[in-house]
XYZ file of C-alpha atoms in Angstrom:
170
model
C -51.790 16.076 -1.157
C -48.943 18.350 0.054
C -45.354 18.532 -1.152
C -42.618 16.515 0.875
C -40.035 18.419 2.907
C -36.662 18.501 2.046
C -35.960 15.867 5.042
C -39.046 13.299 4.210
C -37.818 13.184 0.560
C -33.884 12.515 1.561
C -35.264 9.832 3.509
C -37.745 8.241 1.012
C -34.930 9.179 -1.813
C -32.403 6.891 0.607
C -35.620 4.084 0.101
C -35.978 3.975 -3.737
C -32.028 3.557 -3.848
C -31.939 0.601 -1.983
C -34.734 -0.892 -2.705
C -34.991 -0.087 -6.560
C -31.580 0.936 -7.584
C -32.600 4.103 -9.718
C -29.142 5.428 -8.629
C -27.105 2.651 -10.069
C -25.964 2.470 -13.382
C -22.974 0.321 -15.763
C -22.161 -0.310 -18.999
C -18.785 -1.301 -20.559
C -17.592 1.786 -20.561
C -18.556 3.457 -16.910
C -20.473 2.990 -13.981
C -21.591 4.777 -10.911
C -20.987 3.430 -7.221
C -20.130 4.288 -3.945
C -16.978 7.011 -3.727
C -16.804 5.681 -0.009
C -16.183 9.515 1.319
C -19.147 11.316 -0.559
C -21.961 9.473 -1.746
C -21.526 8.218 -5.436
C -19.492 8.812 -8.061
C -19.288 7.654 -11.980
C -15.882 5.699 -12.111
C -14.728 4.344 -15.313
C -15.067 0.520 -16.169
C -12.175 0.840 -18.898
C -9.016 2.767 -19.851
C -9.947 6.249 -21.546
C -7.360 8.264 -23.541
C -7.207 12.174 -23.817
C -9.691 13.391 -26.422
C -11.904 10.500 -26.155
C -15.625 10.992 -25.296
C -16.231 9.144 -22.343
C -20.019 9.606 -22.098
C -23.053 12.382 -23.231
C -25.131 13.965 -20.711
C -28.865 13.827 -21.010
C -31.582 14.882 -18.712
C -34.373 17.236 -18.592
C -33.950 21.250 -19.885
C -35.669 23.719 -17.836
C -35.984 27.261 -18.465
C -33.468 29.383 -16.357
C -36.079 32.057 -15.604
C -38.265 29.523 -13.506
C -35.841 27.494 -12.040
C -33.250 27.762 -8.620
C -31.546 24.853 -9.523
C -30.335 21.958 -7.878
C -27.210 19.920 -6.393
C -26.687 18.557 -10.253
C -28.221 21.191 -12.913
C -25.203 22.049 -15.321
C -25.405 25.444 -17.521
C -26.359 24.527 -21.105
C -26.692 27.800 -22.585
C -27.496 31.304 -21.823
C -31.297 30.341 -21.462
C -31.736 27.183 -20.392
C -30.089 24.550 -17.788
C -29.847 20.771 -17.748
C -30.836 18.537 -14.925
C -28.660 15.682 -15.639
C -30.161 11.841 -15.791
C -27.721 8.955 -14.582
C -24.893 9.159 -14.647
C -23.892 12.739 -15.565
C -26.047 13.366 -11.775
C -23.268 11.421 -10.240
C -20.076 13.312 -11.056
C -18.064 14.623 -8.849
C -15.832 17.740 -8.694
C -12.417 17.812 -8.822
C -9.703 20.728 -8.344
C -7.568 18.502 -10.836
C -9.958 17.276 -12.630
C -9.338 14.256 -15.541
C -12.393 15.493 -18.020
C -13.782 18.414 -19.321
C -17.606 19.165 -20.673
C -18.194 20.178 -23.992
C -21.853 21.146 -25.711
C -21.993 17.755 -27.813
C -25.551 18.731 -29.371
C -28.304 21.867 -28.640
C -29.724 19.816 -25.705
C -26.503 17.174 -24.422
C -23.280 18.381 -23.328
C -19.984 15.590 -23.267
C -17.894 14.594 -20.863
C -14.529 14.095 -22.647
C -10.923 12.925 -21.326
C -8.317 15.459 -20.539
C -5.684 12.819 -19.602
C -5.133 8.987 -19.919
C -7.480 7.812 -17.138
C -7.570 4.246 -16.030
C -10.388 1.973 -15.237
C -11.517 2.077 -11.798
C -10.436 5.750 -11.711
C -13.331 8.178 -10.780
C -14.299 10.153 -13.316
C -14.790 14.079 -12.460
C -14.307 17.560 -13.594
C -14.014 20.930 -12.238
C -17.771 22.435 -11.568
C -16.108 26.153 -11.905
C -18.664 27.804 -9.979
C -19.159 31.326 -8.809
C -18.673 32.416 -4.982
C -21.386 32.324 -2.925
C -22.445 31.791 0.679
C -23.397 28.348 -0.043
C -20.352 27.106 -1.967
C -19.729 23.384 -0.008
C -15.876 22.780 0.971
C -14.042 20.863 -1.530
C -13.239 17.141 -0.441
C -11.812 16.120 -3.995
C -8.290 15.576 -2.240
C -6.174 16.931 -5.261
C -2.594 18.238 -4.396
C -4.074 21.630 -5.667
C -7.501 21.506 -4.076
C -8.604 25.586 -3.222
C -10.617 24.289 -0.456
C -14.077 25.294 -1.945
C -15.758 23.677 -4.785
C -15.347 27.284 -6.838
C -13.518 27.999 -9.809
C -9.405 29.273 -9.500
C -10.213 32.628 -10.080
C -12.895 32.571 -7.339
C -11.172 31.463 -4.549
C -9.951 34.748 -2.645
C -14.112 35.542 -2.746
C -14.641 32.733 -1.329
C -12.215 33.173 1.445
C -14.164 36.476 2.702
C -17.484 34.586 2.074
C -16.322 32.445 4.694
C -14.687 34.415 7.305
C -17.871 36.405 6.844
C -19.845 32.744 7.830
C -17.700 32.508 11.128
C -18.836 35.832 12.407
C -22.422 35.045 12.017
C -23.884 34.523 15.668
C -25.845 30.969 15.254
């Protein structure tokens, strides 16, 4: 048995969505769906009110040493990240974001309001992340978006990262 490219398994992944709906996922409190400009989101299904919890992240820890992570892992600790199940997989950055995480427990983190947010409003929060070559432009469409999905204090690195990406022949 061999191990499925990256391409095979987007398209099989695109397969088990439809057909099973491993990707979907409500309750009376959130839900994810379709954000209609990049893939899904979690949105909530009811008002939320600064301070309130709004849902714990799960999913499986793996070891930091043995791991390159993925489009979803979130830092847990100093030793160990969390590949989040659904929904915490599902959220989306945002350069204004309306949530913040917070370590709920030794293996969950929380995803808890910073603002009144209303239902039907995606729910997101700023990923933060370092600089590097592989940073994706930011598409959250905040009045105060930096462009990259990178944290505020990252941005001018990013900037040369990029020009730096231009002047690469292809």
């Amino acid at each position: 048995m061999t191990a499925l490219d990256k391409q095979r398994r987007k398209k099989l992944q695109a397969v088990v969505d439809k057909d099973y709906s491993y990707r979907s996922y409500y309750d009376d409190d959130i839900e994810v769906k379709s954000t209609g400009r990049c893939g899904f989101g979690v949105y909530a299904a009811r008002q939320f009110q600064p301070g309130e919890l709004v849902f714990e992240v799960t999913g499986q820890l793996i070891n930091k040493k043995h791991y390159e992570g993925s489009e979803y892992v979130m830092d847990l600790d100093e030793d160990w990240y969390l590949e989040p199940s659904t929904p915490g997989a599902f959220m989306n950055h945002s350069c204004s974001p309306n949530c913040e995480l917070v370590q709920l427990t030794e293996f969950s983190l929380g995803v808890v309001a910073i603002c009144n947010i209303e239902a039907e409003t995606e729910i997101s929060f700023d990923y933060a992340w370092e600089a590097f070559d592989w940073n994706p432009k930011c598409q959250c469409g905040a009045r105060n978006c930096r462009g990259w999905v990178v944290s505020q204090d990252e941005v001018k690195k990013m900037k040369r990262l990029a020009k730096g990406r231009k002047k690469k022949p292809r």
